[in-house]
mmCIF file of C-alpha atoms in Angstrom:
data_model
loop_
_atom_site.group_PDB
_atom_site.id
_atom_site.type_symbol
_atom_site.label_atom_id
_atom_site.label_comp_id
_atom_site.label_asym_id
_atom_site.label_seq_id
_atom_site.Cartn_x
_atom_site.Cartn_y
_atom_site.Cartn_z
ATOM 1 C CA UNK A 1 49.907 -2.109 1.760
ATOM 2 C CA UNK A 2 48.228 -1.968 5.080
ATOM 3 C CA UNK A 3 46.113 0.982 4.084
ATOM 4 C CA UNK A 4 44.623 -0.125 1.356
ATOM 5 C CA UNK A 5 43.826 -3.243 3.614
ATOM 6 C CA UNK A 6 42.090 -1.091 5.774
ATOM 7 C CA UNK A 7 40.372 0.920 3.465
ATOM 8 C CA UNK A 8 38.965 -2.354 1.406
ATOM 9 C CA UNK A 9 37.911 -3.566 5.025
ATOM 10 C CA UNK A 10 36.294 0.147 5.847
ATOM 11 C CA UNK A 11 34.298 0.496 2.397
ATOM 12 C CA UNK A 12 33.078 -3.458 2.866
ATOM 13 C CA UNK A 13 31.731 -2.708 6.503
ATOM 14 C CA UNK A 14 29.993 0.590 5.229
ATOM 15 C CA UNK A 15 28.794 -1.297 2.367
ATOM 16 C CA UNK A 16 27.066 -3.843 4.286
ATOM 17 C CA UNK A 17 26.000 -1.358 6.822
ATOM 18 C CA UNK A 18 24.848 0.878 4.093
ATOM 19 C CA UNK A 19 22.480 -2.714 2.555
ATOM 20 C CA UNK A 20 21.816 -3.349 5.774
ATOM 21 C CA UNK A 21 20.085 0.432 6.655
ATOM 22 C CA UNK A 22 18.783 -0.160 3.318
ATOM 23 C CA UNK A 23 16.729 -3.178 3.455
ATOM 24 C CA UNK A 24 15.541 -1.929 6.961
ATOM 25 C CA UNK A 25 14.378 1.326 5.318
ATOM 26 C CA UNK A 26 12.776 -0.904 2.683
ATOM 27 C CA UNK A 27 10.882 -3.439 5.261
ATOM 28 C CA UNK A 28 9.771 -0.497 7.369
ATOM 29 C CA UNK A 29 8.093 1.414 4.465
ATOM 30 C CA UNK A 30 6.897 -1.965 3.335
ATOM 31 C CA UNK A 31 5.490 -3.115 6.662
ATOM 32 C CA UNK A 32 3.808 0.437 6.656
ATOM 33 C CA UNK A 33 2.374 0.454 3.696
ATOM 34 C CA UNK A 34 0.854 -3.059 4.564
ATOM 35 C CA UNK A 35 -0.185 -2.058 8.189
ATOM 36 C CA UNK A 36 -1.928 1.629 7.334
ATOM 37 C CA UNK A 37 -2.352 2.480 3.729
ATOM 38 C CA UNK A 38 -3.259 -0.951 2.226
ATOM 39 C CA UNK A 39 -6.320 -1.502 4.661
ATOM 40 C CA UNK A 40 -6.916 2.029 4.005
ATOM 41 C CA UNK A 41 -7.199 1.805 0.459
ATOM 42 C CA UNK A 42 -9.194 -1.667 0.670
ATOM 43 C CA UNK A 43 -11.956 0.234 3.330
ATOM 44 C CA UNK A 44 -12.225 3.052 0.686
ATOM 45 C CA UNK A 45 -12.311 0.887 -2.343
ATOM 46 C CA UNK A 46 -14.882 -1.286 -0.560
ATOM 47 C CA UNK A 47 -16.984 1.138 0.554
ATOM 48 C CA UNK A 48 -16.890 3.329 -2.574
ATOM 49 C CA UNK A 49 -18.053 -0.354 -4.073
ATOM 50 C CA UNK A 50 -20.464 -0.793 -1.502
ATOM 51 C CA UNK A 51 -22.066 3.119 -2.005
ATOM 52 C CA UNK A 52 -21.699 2.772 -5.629
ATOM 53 C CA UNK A 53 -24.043 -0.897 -6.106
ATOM 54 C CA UNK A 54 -26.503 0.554 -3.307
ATOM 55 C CA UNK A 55 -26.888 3.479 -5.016
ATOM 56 C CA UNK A 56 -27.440 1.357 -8.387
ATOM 57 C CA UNK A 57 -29.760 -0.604 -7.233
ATOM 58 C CA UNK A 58 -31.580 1.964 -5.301
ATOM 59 C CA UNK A 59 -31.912 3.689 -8.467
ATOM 60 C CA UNK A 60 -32.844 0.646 -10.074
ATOM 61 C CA UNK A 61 -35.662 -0.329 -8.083
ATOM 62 C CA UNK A 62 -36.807 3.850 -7.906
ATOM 63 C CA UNK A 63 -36.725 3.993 -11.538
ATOM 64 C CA UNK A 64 -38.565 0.317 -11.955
ATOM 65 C CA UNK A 65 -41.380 1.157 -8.928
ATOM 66 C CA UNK A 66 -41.970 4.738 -10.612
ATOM 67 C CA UNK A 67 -42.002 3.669 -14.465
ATOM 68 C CA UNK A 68 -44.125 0.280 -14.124
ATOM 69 C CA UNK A 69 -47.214 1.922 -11.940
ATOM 70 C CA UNK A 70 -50.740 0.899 -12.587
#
């Protein structure tokens, strides 16, 4: 009777260790993903934005300037 007292006690510690490993696993990938790859991704979206409406207007203008001499 006492070992399967044990044993209950054993698997609920490892459980709870085993969540508890978990979760920090889960807020460390988290917290990295927030702290390198998100502002990562944001500077690349931005400036692909940013290169992409320059561009257009540049373009824009070129095409406007070039077509509409007198």
């Amino acid at each position: 009777m006492h070992t399967y007292i044990y044993i209950y006690i054993y698997i609920y510690i490892y459980n709870t260790y085993n969540i508890h490993i978990h979760t920090s696993i889960h807020t460390s990938i988290h917290t990295y993903i927030h702290t390198y790859i998100h502002p990562y991704i944001h500077t690349y979206i931005h400036t692909y934005i940013h290169i992409y409406i320059h561009t257009y207007i540049h373009t824009y203008i070129y095409i406007y300037t070039h077509t509409h001499e007198t």
